[in-house]
Short mmCIF file of C-alpha atoms in Angstrom, two decimals:
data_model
loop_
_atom_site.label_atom_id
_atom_site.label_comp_id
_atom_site.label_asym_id
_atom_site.label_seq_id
_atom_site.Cartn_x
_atom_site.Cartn_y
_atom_site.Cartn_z
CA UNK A 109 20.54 -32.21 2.17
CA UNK A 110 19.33 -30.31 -1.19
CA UNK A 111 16.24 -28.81 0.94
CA UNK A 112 18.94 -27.35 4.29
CA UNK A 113 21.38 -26.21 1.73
CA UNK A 114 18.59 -23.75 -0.12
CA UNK A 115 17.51 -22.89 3.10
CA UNK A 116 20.45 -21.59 4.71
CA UNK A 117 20.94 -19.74 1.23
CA UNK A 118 17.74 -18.17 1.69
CA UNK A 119 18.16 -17.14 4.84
CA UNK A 120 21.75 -15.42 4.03
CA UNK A 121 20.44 -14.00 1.13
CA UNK A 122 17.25 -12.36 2.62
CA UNK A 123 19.83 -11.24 5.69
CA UNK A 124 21.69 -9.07 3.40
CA UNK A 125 18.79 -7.82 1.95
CA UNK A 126 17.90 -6.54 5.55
CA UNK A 127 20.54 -5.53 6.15
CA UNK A 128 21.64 -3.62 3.52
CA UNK A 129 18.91 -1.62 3.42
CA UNK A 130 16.99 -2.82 0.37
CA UNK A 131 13.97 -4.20 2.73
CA UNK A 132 12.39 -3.11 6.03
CA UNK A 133 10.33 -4.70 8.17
CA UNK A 134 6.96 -4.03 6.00
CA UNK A 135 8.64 -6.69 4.02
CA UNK A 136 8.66 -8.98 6.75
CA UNK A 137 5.03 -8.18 7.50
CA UNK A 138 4.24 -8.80 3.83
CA UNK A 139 5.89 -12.28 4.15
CA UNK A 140 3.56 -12.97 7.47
CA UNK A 141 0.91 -12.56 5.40
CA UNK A 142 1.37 -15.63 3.07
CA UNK A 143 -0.37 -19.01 4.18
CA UNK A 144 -1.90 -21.70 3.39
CA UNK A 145 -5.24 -20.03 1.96
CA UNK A 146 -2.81 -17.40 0.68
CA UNK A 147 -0.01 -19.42 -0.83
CA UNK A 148 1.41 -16.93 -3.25
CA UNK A 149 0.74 -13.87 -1.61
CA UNK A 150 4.31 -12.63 -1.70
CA UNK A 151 4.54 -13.19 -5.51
CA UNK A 152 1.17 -11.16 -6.31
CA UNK A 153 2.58 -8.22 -4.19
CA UNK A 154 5.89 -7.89 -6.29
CA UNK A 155 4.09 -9.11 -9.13
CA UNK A 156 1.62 -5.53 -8.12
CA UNK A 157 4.98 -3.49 -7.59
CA UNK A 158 6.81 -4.15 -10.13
CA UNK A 159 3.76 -3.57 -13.02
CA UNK A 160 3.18 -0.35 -10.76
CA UNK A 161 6.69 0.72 -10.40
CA UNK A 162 7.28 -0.24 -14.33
CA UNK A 163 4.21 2.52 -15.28
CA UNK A 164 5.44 4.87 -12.86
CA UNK A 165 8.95 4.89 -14.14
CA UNK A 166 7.74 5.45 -18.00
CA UNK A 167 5.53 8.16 -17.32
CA UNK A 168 8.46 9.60 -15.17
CA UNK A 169 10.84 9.46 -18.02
CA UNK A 170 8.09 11.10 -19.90
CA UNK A 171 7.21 13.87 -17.59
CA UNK A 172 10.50 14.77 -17.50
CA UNK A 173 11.33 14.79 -20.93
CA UNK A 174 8.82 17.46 -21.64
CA UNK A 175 9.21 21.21 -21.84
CA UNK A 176 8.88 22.53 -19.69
CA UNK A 177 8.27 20.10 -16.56
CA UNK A 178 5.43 19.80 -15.00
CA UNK A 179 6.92 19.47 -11.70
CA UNK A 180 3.46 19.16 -10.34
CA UNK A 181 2.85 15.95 -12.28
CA UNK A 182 6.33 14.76 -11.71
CA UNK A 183 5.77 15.34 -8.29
CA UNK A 184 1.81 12.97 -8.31
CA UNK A 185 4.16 10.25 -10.05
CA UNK A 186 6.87 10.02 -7.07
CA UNK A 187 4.28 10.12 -4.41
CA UNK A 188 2.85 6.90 -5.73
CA UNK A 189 6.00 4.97 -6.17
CA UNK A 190 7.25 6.19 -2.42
CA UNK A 191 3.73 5.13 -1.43
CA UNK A 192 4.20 1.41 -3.30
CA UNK A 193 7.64 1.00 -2.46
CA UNK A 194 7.05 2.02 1.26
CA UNK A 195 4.16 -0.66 1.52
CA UNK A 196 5.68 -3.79 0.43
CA UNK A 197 8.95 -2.85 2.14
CA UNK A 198 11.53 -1.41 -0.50
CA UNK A 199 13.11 1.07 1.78
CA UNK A 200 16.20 2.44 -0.78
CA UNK A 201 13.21 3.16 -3.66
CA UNK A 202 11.17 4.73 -0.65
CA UNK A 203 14.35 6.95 0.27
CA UNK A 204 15.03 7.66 -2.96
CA UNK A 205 11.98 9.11 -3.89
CA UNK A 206 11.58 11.31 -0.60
CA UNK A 207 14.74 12.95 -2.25
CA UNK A 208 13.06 13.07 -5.78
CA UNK A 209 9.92 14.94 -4.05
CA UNK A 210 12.55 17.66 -2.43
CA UNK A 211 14.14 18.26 -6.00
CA UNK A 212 10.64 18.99 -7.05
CA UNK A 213 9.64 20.94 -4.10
CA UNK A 214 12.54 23.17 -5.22
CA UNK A 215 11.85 22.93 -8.90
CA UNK A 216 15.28 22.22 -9.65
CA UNK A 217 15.61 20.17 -12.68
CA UNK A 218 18.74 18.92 -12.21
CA UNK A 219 18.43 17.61 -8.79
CA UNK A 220 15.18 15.90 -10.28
CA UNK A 221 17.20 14.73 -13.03
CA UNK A 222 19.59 13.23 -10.49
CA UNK A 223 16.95 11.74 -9.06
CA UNK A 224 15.25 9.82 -11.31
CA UNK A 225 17.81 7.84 -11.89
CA UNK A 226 18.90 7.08 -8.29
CA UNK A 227 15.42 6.04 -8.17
CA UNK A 228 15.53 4.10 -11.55
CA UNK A 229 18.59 2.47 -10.37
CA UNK A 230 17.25 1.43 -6.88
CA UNK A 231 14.09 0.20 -8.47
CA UNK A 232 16.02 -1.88 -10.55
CA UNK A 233 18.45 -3.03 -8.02
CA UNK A 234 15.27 -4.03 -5.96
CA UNK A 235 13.15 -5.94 -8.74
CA UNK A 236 16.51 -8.22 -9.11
CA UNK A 237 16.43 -9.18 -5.50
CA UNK A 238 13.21 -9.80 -5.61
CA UNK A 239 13.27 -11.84 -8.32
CA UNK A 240 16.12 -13.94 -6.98
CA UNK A 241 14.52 -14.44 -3.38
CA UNK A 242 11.43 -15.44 -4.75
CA UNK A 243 13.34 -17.73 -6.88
CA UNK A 244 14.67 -19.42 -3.71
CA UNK A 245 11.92 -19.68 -2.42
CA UNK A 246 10.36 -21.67 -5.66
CA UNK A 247 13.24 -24.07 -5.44
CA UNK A 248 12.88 -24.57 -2.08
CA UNK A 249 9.18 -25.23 -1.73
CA UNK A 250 9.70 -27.46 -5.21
CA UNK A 251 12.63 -29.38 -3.72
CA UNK A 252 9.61 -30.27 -0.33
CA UNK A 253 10.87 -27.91 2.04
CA UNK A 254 9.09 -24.92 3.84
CA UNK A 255 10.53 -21.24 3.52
CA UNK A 256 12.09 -20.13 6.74
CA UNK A 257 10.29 -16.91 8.47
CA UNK A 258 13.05 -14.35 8.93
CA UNK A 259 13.22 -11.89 11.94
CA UNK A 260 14.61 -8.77 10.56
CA UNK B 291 -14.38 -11.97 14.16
CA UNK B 292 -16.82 -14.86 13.89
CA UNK B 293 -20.04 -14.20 11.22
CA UNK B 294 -22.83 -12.62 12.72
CA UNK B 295 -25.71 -14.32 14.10
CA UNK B 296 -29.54 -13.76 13.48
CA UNK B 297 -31.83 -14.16 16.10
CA UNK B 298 -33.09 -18.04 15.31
CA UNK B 299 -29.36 -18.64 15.51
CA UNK B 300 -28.64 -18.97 11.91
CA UNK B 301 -25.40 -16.57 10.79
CA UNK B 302 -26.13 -13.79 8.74
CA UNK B 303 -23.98 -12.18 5.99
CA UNK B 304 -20.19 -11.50 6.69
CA UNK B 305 -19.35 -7.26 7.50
CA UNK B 306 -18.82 -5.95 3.85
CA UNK B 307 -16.32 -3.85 3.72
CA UNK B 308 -15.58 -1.37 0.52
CA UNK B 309 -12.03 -0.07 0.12
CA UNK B 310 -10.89 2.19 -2.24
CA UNK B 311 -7.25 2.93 -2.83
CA UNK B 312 -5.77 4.09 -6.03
CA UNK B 313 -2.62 2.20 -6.00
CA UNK B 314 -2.79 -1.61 -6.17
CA UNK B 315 -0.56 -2.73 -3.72
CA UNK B 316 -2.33 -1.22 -1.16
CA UNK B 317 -5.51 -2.48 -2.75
CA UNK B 318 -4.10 -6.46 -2.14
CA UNK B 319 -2.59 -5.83 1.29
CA UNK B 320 -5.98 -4.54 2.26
CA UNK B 321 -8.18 -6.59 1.24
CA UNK B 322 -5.42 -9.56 2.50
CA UNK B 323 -5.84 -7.74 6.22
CA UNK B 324 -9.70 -6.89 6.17
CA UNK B 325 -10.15 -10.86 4.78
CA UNK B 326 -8.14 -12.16 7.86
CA UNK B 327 -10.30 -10.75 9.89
CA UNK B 328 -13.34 -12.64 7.89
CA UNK B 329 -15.11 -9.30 6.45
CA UNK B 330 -15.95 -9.68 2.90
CA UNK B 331 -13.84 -7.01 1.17
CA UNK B 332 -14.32 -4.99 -2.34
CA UNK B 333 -11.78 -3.07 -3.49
CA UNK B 334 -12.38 -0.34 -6.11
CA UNK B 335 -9.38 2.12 -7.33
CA UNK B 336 -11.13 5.47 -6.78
CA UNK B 337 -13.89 7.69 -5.09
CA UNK B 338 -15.91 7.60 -8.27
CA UNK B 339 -16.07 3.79 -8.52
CA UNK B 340 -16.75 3.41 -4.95
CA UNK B 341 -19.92 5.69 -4.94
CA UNK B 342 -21.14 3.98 -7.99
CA UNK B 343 -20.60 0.53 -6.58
CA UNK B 344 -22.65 2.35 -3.65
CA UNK B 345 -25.71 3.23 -6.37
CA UNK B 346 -24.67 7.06 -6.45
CA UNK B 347 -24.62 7.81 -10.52
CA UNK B 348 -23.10 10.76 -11.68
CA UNK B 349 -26.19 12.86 -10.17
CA UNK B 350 -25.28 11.65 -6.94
CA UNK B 351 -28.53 10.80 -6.62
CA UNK B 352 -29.43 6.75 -5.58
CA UNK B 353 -30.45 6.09 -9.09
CA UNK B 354 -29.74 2.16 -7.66
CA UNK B 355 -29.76 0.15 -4.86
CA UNK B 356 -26.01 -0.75 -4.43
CA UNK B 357 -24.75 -3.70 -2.76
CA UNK B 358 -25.11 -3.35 1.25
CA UNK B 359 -21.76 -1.95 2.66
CA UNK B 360 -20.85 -1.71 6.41
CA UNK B 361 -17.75 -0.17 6.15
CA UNK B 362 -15.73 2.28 4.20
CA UNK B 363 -11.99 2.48 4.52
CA UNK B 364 -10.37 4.52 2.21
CA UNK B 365 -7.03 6.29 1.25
CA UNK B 366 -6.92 10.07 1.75
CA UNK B 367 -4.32 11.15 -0.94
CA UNK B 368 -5.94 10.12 -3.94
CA UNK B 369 -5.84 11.56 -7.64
CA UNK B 370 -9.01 12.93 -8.69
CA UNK B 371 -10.95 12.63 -5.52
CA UNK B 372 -9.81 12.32 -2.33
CA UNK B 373 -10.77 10.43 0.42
CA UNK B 374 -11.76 13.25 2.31
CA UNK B 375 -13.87 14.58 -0.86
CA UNK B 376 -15.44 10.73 -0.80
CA UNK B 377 -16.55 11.36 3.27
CA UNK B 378 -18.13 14.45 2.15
CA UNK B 379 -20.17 12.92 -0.38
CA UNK B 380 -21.60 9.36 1.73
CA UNK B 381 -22.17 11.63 4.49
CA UNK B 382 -24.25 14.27 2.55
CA UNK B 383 -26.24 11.19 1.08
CA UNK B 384 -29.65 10.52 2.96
CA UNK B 385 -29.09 6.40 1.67
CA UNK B 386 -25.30 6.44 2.92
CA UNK B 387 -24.82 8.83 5.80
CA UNK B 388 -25.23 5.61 8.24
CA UNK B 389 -22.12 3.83 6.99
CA UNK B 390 -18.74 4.39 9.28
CA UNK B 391 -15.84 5.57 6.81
CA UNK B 392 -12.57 5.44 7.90
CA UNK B 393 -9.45 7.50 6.31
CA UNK B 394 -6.23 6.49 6.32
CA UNK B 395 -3.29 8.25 5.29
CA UNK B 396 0.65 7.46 5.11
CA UNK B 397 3.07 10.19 6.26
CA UNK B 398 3.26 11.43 3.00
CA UNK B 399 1.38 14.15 3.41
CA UNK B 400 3.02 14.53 7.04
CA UNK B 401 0.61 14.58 9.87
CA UNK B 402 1.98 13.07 12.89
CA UNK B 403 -1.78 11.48 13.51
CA UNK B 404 -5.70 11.77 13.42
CA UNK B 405 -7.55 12.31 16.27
CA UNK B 406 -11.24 12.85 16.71
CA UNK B 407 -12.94 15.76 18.36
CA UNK B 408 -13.98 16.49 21.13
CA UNK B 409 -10.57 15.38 22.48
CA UNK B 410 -10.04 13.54 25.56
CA UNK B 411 -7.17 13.28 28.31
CA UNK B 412 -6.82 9.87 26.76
CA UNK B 413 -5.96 11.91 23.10
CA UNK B 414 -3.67 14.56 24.83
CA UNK B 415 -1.74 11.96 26.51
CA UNK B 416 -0.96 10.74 22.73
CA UNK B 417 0.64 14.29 21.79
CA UNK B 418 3.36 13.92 24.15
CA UNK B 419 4.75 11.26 22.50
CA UNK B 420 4.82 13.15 19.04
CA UNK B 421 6.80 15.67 20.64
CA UNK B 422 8.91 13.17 21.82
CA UNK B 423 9.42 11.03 19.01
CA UNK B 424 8.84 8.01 21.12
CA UNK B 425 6.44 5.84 21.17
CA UNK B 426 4.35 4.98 24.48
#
């Protein structure tokens, strides 16, 4: 059956997700949050991250394009994308940026270098899954079935 | 928590709650959490909004009456001003001084937790476990 089939898909997708790091349990509690009165709740969150993240990024890029960084203001930018990140549950993007905010501590423009794009490639890395388990979910729910609640 | 009642019986106005966060996630998974819970919520995205929303103009002065707010939860790290500077100013406001305001903070800026003075056995039992690690 079409509706099973998606399921178990779901449910080994989201899995690896968990268990590869790329979600933590504030994902899970995100999830618990969606209901009836609530039906896309999950969807606005991303939706939230990924226009925050997106902003974030660019003025990152910017900030350290400039001479000489401001590692102050590079600094502010990382702090809200590990804050962001660490509330919906995208634990790799949270890690990364703790390391991002010790390359700044130091001043070190390299590290920070380094770290922008670790961070730039977890984001990205991230927003994909995202996209795709959401997507599951919309062809599940359109095919009559209910998403199954994970345990992470 | 069911509405509040009057005294002929009829219910009053939900708890308002303000909020004030700078970053939007945490703006929607508050006001998700605080609507559970059936308070009305407003969300505003800095200290500045939130005290005009509270009738607090630039002057900080109550140049108007702002909507009636039971509650104020809001972030500490904030750009601009924090939610520490935000306590400071409700608190030193004659029309706003009544209403509780709660902080909350991630570990970003890397307390271990909040406590409230004068502290109690109840409190010091709670720093063992930060010592620890674990959680009791």
């Amino acid at each position: 059956m079409e509706v099973r089939r998606l399921q178990r898909q779901y449910v080994e997708f989201a899995s690896s997700l968990f268990r590869e790091g790329f979600l933590d349990e504030q994902f899970s509690q995100v999830q618990q949050l969606q209901d009836e009165t609530n039906p896309d709740f999950v969807y606005e969150v991303v939706t939230l991250f990924i226009q925050d993240s997106e902003r974030l990024l660019s003025e990152l890029a910017r900030s350290i394009d400039e001479q000489p960084v401001d590692f102050v203001k590079v600094d502010a930018h990382v702090h809200q994308l590990k804050g962001s990140s660490a509330s919906i549950g995208a634990r790799r993007v949270k890690n990364a940026c703790l390391a991002f905010r010790s390359s700044c501590d130091g001043n070190n423009f390299e590290g920070c270098l380094r770290c922008f794009q670790q961070v730039r490639n977890e984001y990205s890395l991230v927003k994909s899954k995202l996209e795709s388990l959401l997507g599951l979910e919309q062809q599940i729910m359109r095919a009559g079935g209910s998403v199954p609640t994970l345990k992470c | 928590m069911s509405a509040i009642r009057g005294c002929k019986g009829e219910a009053a106005a939900e708890l308002h709650v303000l909020a004030v966060d700078d970053s939007s996630v945490d703006r929607r998974l508050i006001e998700r959490l605080l609507r559970a819970s059936s308070y009305r919520v407003t969300t505003v995205d800095s200290g500045k909004r939130a005290l005009e929303l509270l009738g607090l103009g630039k002057e900080n002065n109550t140049s108007s009456k702002g909507p009636k707010v039971n509650m104020i939860i809001t972030d500490y790290c904030m750009p601009g001003m924090t939610g520490y500077d935000l306590l400071k100013v409700v608190k030193e406001s004659s029309a706003l001084r009544e209403i509780p305001v709660v902080i909350v903070s991630s570990e970003n800026e890397g307390a271990e937790d909040f406590l409230l003075k004068p502290l109690r056995p109840a409190d010091v039992s709670r720093l063992r476990s930060r010592i620890d690690g674990s959680t009791s």
